[in-house]
């Protein structure tokens, strides 16, 4: 099990062979969800070996997490090309910024667009080689001294515009509305169910029980 850091830059090394590796890329919105990405990253780092009786079971799994918000998009396209799993951390706050056209949403929307395009472009006649795993952050609130969870609002897709993404790198193949619709249609996991994330990773890479 390896953690890639900025200093290593394995994805920039043309001699590094990713063929036999399973890359898991954690995608998140730096303006709102950075702390959740850190929690998830360290949870995976600290617990994934404890969930396995075989020390070699995850030897080919690599979790990539960019901890430098200033350089998050330096290499992500190369990372995505080699990724087997992308974990999308999504919150109501990040969705509000996307719906309102906040300038900070431009880069994360490009990432969503590329990720969705990779999923749609898969050869459907062969076993799935790429998976998107949305992880939804539920907000807690108090009512009469009881704590409740506010689920992520993914029901009203009409709030997302039927227009192309404005980022200059956008291939403009999908409307923003369609990008979000594809993401919301996927099976998701609540952030509080961190163990289910590991179970899904194990199931997808074929090392655990289904």
mmCIF file of C-alpha atoms in Angstrom:
data_model
loop_
_atom_site.group_PDB
_atom_site.id
_atom_site.type_symbol
_atom_site.label_atom_id
_atom_site.label_comp_id
_atom_site.label_asym_id
_atom_site.label_seq_id
_atom_site.Cartn_x
_atom_site.Cartn_y
_atom_site.Cartn_z
ATOM 1 C CA UNK A 1 0.000 0.000 0.000
ATOM 2 C CA UNK A 2 1.530 3.309 -1.109
ATOM 3 C CA UNK A 3 0.666 6.960 -0.626
ATOM 4 C CA UNK A 4 1.763 9.280 -3.417
ATOM 5 C CA UNK A 5 2.941 12.707 -2.367
ATOM 6 C CA UNK A 6 3.863 15.755 -4.402
ATOM 7 C CA UNK A 7 7.546 15.081 -3.834
ATOM 8 C CA UNK A 8 7.397 11.631 -5.402
ATOM 9 C CA UNK A 9 5.702 12.580 -8.682
ATOM 10 C CA UNK A 10 5.569 8.969 -9.900
ATOM 11 C CA UNK A 11 3.005 9.909 -12.544
ATOM 12 C CA UNK A 12 5.541 12.226 -14.179
ATOM 13 C CA UNK A 13 8.155 9.483 -14.446
ATOM 14 C CA UNK A 14 7.861 7.832 -17.901
ATOM 15 C CA UNK A 15 9.755 4.761 -16.647
ATOM 16 C CA UNK A 16 7.251 4.071 -13.876
ATOM 17 C CA UNK A 17 4.952 1.190 -14.833
ATOM 18 C CA UNK A 18 1.347 1.504 -13.633
ATOM 19 C CA UNK A 19 0.120 -1.543 -15.551
ATOM 20 C CA UNK A 20 -0.179 -3.827 -12.540
ATOM 21 C CA UNK A 21 -1.261 -1.139 -10.088
ATOM 22 C CA UNK A 22 -4.714 -0.104 -8.941
ATOM 23 C CA UNK A 23 -4.849 3.667 -8.552
ATOM 24 C CA UNK A 24 -7.477 5.221 -6.270
ATOM 25 C CA UNK A 25 -7.741 8.984 -6.716
ATOM 26 C CA UNK A 26 -9.513 11.102 -4.065
ATOM 27 C CA UNK A 27 -11.226 14.106 -5.658
ATOM 28 C CA UNK A 28 -12.599 16.910 -3.511
ATOM 29 C CA UNK A 29 -13.513 20.601 -3.566
ATOM 30 C CA UNK A 30 -10.786 22.547 -1.788
ATOM 31 C CA UNK A 31 -13.055 25.491 -1.023
ATOM 32 C CA UNK A 32 -15.325 23.449 1.219
ATOM 33 C CA UNK A 33 -14.345 19.805 1.661
ATOM 34 C CA UNK A 34 -10.611 19.709 2.331
ATOM 35 C CA UNK A 35 -10.917 18.559 5.942
ATOM 36 C CA UNK A 36 -13.135 15.634 4.910
ATOM 37 C CA UNK A 37 -10.599 14.572 2.281
ATOM 38 C CA UNK A 38 -7.869 14.564 4.934
ATOM 39 C CA UNK A 39 -10.012 12.417 7.255
ATOM 40 C CA UNK A 40 -10.755 9.928 4.481
ATOM 41 C CA UNK A 41 -7.152 9.764 3.336
ATOM 42 C CA UNK A 42 -5.796 9.050 6.809
ATOM 43 C CA UNK A 43 -8.598 6.574 7.509
ATOM 44 C CA UNK A 44 -7.654 4.578 4.421
ATOM 45 C CA UNK A 45 -3.975 4.900 5.222
ATOM 46 C CA UNK A 46 -4.390 3.654 8.800
ATOM 47 C CA UNK A 47 -7.048 0.988 8.434
ATOM 48 C CA UNK A 48 -6.873 -0.673 5.044
ATOM 49 C CA UNK A 49 -4.162 -3.151 6.089
ATOM 50 C CA UNK A 50 -6.008 -3.971 9.294
ATOM 51 C CA UNK A 51 -8.967 -5.122 7.210
ATOM 52 C CA UNK A 52 -6.849 -7.752 5.490
ATOM 53 C CA UNK A 53 -5.433 -11.030 6.762
ATOM 54 C CA UNK A 54 -2.952 -11.067 3.902
ATOM 55 C CA UNK A 55 -0.212 -8.371 4.027
ATOM 56 C CA UNK A 56 0.165 -8.567 0.237
ATOM 57 C CA UNK A 57 -3.531 -8.186 -0.458
ATOM 58 C CA UNK A 58 -3.286 -4.451 -1.164
ATOM 59 C CA UNK A 59 0.299 -4.344 -2.377
ATOM 60 C CA UNK A 60 -0.795 -3.076 -5.802
ATOM 61 C CA UNK A 61 -3.275 -0.480 -4.490
ATOM 62 C CA UNK A 62 -2.130 3.138 -4.517
ATOM 63 C CA UNK A 63 -4.127 5.994 -2.982
ATOM 64 C CA UNK A 64 -3.394 9.380 -4.537
ATOM 65 C CA UNK A 65 -4.324 12.424 -2.524
ATOM 66 C CA UNK A 66 -3.083 15.897 -3.362
ATOM 67 C CA UNK A 67 -2.595 17.771 -0.119
ATOM 68 C CA UNK A 68 -1.459 21.012 -1.753
ATOM 69 C CA UNK A 69 -4.509 23.079 -2.716
ATOM 70 C CA UNK A 70 -2.421 25.452 -4.824
ATOM 71 C CA UNK A 71 -1.199 22.680 -7.149
ATOM 72 C CA UNK A 72 -4.143 20.299 -7.180
ATOM 73 C CA UNK A 73 -4.553 20.433 -10.964
ATOM 74 C CA UNK A 74 -0.889 20.163 -11.936
ATOM 75 C CA UNK A 75 -1.045 16.436 -12.640
ATOM 76 C CA UNK A 76 -4.613 15.273 -12.081
ATOM 77 C CA UNK A 77 -5.311 14.519 -15.750
ATOM 78 C CA UNK A 78 -2.350 12.122 -15.864
ATOM 79 C CA UNK A 79 -3.480 10.607 -12.579
ATOM 80 C CA UNK A 80 -7.010 10.112 -13.887
ATOM 81 C CA UNK A 81 -5.728 8.319 -16.985
ATOM 82 C CA UNK A 82 -4.206 5.619 -14.765
ATOM 83 C CA UNK A 83 -6.900 5.527 -12.061
ATOM 84 C CA UNK A 84 -9.078 2.493 -11.445
ATOM 85 C CA UNK A 85 -11.247 4.179 -8.806
ATOM 86 C CA UNK A 86 -12.100 7.827 -8.219
ATOM 87 C CA UNK A 87 -13.651 8.777 -4.893
ATOM 88 C CA UNK A 88 -15.689 11.964 -5.269
ATOM 89 C CA UNK A 89 -16.218 13.766 -1.955
ATOM 90 C CA UNK A 90 -19.337 15.912 -2.389
ATOM 91 C CA UNK A 91 -21.123 18.219 0.060
ATOM 92 C CA UNK A 92 -24.140 20.514 -0.070
ATOM 93 C CA UNK A 93 -21.783 23.470 0.143
ATOM 94 C CA UNK A 94 -19.800 22.409 -2.904
ATOM 95 C CA UNK A 95 -23.014 21.744 -4.821
ATOM 96 C CA UNK A 96 -24.310 25.212 -3.959
ATOM 97 C CA UNK A 97 -21.162 26.760 -5.397
ATOM 98 C CA UNK A 98 -21.572 24.742 -8.591
ATOM 99 C CA UNK A 99 -25.252 25.651 -8.922
ATOM 100 C CA UNK A 100 -24.529 29.336 -8.383
ATOM 101 C CA UNK A 101 -21.685 29.422 -10.875
ATOM 102 C CA UNK A 102 -19.070 30.366 -8.304
ATOM 103 C CA UNK A 103 -15.697 31.036 -9.922
ATOM 104 C CA UNK A 104 -14.059 28.409 -7.706
ATOM 105 C CA UNK A 105 -16.332 25.724 -9.174
ATOM 106 C CA UNK A 106 -14.769 25.985 -12.650
ATOM 107 C CA UNK A 107 -11.849 23.661 -11.909
ATOM 108 C CA UNK A 108 -13.783 21.021 -9.991
ATOM 109 C CA UNK A 109 -16.406 20.913 -12.750
ATOM 110 C CA UNK A 110 -13.674 20.197 -15.271
ATOM 111 C CA UNK A 111 -12.535 17.337 -13.080
ATOM 112 C CA UNK A 112 -16.096 16.003 -12.834
ATOM 113 C CA UNK A 113 -16.466 16.265 -16.607
ATOM 114 C CA UNK A 114 -13.279 14.311 -17.318
ATOM 115 C CA UNK A 115 -14.151 11.660 -14.741
ATOM 116 C CA UNK A 116 -17.681 11.172 -16.090
ATOM 117 C CA UNK A 117 -16.357 11.027 -19.655
ATOM 118 C CA UNK A 118 -13.929 8.277 -18.678
ATOM 119 C CA UNK A 119 -16.777 6.293 -17.112
ATOM 120 C CA UNK A 120 -19.120 6.710 -20.095
ATOM 121 C CA UNK A 121 -16.363 5.904 -22.602
ATOM 122 C CA UNK A 122 -15.604 2.508 -21.073
ATOM 123 C CA UNK A 123 -15.929 -0.519 -23.295
ATOM 124 C CA UNK A 124 -19.177 -2.040 -22.035
ATOM 125 C CA UNK A 125 -18.391 -5.428 -23.567
ATOM 126 C CA UNK A 126 -15.558 -6.148 -21.120
ATOM 127 C CA UNK A 127 -15.434 -6.207 -17.296
ATOM 128 C CA UNK A 128 -15.538 -2.734 -15.778
ATOM 129 C CA UNK A 129 -12.065 -1.282 -15.279
ATOM 130 C CA UNK A 130 -13.018 2.100 -13.865
ATOM 131 C CA UNK A 131 -15.369 3.091 -11.053
ATOM 132 C CA UNK A 132 -16.603 6.369 -9.616
ATOM 133 C CA UNK A 133 -17.491 6.206 -5.933
ATOM 134 C CA UNK A 134 -19.419 9.306 -4.750
ATOM 135 C CA UNK A 135 -19.078 9.939 -1.016
ATOM 136 C CA UNK A 136 -21.721 12.337 0.270
ATOM 137 C CA UNK A 137 -21.148 14.551 3.282
ATOM 138 C CA UNK A 138 -24.303 14.812 5.377
ATOM 139 C CA UNK A 139 -24.706 17.896 7.544
ATOM 140 C CA UNK A 140 -25.638 17.529 11.215
ATOM 141 C CA UNK A 141 -28.195 19.765 12.905
ATOM 142 C CA UNK A 142 -29.897 19.902 16.301
ATOM 143 C CA UNK A 143 -33.635 19.867 16.979
ATOM 144 C CA UNK A 144 -35.022 19.556 20.512
ATOM 145 C CA UNK A 145 -31.634 18.352 21.777
ATOM 146 C CA UNK A 146 -31.540 15.585 19.175
ATOM 147 C CA UNK A 147 -28.977 15.344 16.385
ATOM 148 C CA UNK A 148 -30.217 14.721 12.860
ATOM 149 C CA UNK A 149 -28.469 14.270 9.528
ATOM 150 C CA UNK A 150 -29.393 16.446 6.555
ATOM 151 C CA UNK A 151 -28.989 14.357 3.428
ATOM 152 C CA UNK A 152 -27.360 15.708 0.312
ATOM 153 C CA UNK A 153 -29.849 17.246 -2.123
ATOM 154 C CA UNK A 154 -29.457 15.256 -5.340
ATOM 155 C CA UNK A 155 -33.115 15.124 -6.343
ATOM 156 C CA UNK A 156 -33.644 18.398 -8.210
ATOM 157 C CA UNK A 157 -31.321 18.090 -11.184
ATOM 158 C CA UNK A 158 -33.058 21.031 -12.919
ATOM 159 C CA UNK A 159 -31.013 23.516 -10.850
ATOM 160 C CA UNK A 160 -27.912 22.669 -12.867
ATOM 161 C CA UNK A 161 -27.617 24.585 -16.160
ATOM 162 C CA UNK A 162 -28.008 22.971 -19.555
ATOM 163 C CA UNK A 163 -24.888 24.568 -20.928
ATOM 164 C CA UNK A 164 -21.311 23.583 -21.546
ATOM 165 C CA UNK A 165 -18.551 24.078 -19.038
ATOM 166 C CA UNK A 166 -16.550 27.284 -19.651
ATOM 167 C CA UNK A 167 -13.107 26.005 -18.686
ATOM 168 C CA UNK A 168 -10.733 26.276 -21.686
ATOM 169 C CA UNK A 169 -9.730 22.618 -21.270
ATOM 170 C CA UNK A 170 -13.319 21.412 -21.344
ATOM 171 C CA UNK A 171 -14.057 19.079 -24.285
ATOM 172 C CA UNK A 172 -17.637 20.412 -24.130
ATOM 173 C CA UNK A 173 -19.163 16.993 -24.695
ATOM 174 C CA UNK A 174 -21.693 17.235 -21.870
ATOM 175 C CA UNK A 175 -23.839 19.958 -20.344
ATOM 176 C CA UNK A 176 -23.195 20.694 -16.657
ATOM 177 C CA UNK A 177 -26.718 19.361 -16.049
ATOM 178 C CA UNK A 178 -25.788 16.016 -17.646
ATOM 179 C CA UNK A 179 -22.485 15.742 -15.778
ATOM 180 C CA UNK A 180 -24.227 16.092 -12.425
ATOM 181 C CA UNK A 181 -27.049 13.774 -13.502
ATOM 182 C CA UNK A 182 -24.529 11.016 -14.272
ATOM 183 C CA UNK A 183 -22.842 11.462 -10.886
ATOM 184 C CA UNK A 184 -26.118 11.484 -8.942
ATOM 185 C CA UNK A 185 -27.245 8.291 -10.699
ATOM 186 C CA UNK A 186 -24.314 6.333 -9.254
ATOM 187 C CA UNK A 187 -24.479 4.316 -6.051
ATOM 188 C CA UNK A 188 -23.162 6.512 -3.259
ATOM 189 C CA UNK A 189 -21.922 6.165 0.312
ATOM 190 C CA UNK A 190 -22.478 8.539 3.219
ATOM 191 C CA UNK A 191 -19.226 9.956 4.577
ATOM 192 C CA UNK A 192 -20.068 8.630 8.055
ATOM 193 C CA UNK A 193 -19.956 5.062 6.649
ATOM 194 C CA UNK A 194 -16.200 5.039 6.047
ATOM 195 C CA UNK A 195 -15.937 1.269 6.387
ATOM 196 C CA UNK A 196 -18.210 0.869 3.357
ATOM 197 C CA UNK A 197 -15.690 2.759 1.267
ATOM 198 C CA UNK A 198 -13.065 0.122 2.025
ATOM 199 C CA UNK A 199 -15.582 -2.645 1.326
ATOM 200 C CA UNK A 200 -16.335 -1.120 -2.090
ATOM 201 C CA UNK A 201 -12.651 -0.776 -2.926
ATOM 202 C CA UNK A 202 -12.049 -4.409 -1.953
ATOM 203 C CA UNK A 203 -14.988 -5.576 -4.031
ATOM 204 C CA UNK A 204 -13.915 -3.635 -7.097
ATOM 205 C CA UNK A 205 -10.283 -4.709 -7.109
ATOM 206 C CA UNK A 206 -11.321 -8.298 -6.448
ATOM 207 C CA UNK A 207 -9.587 -8.903 -3.144
ATOM 208 C CA UNK A 208 -12.517 -9.219 -0.791
ATOM 209 C CA UNK A 209 -15.891 -10.845 -0.479
ATOM 210 C CA UNK A 210 -18.795 -9.339 -2.398
#
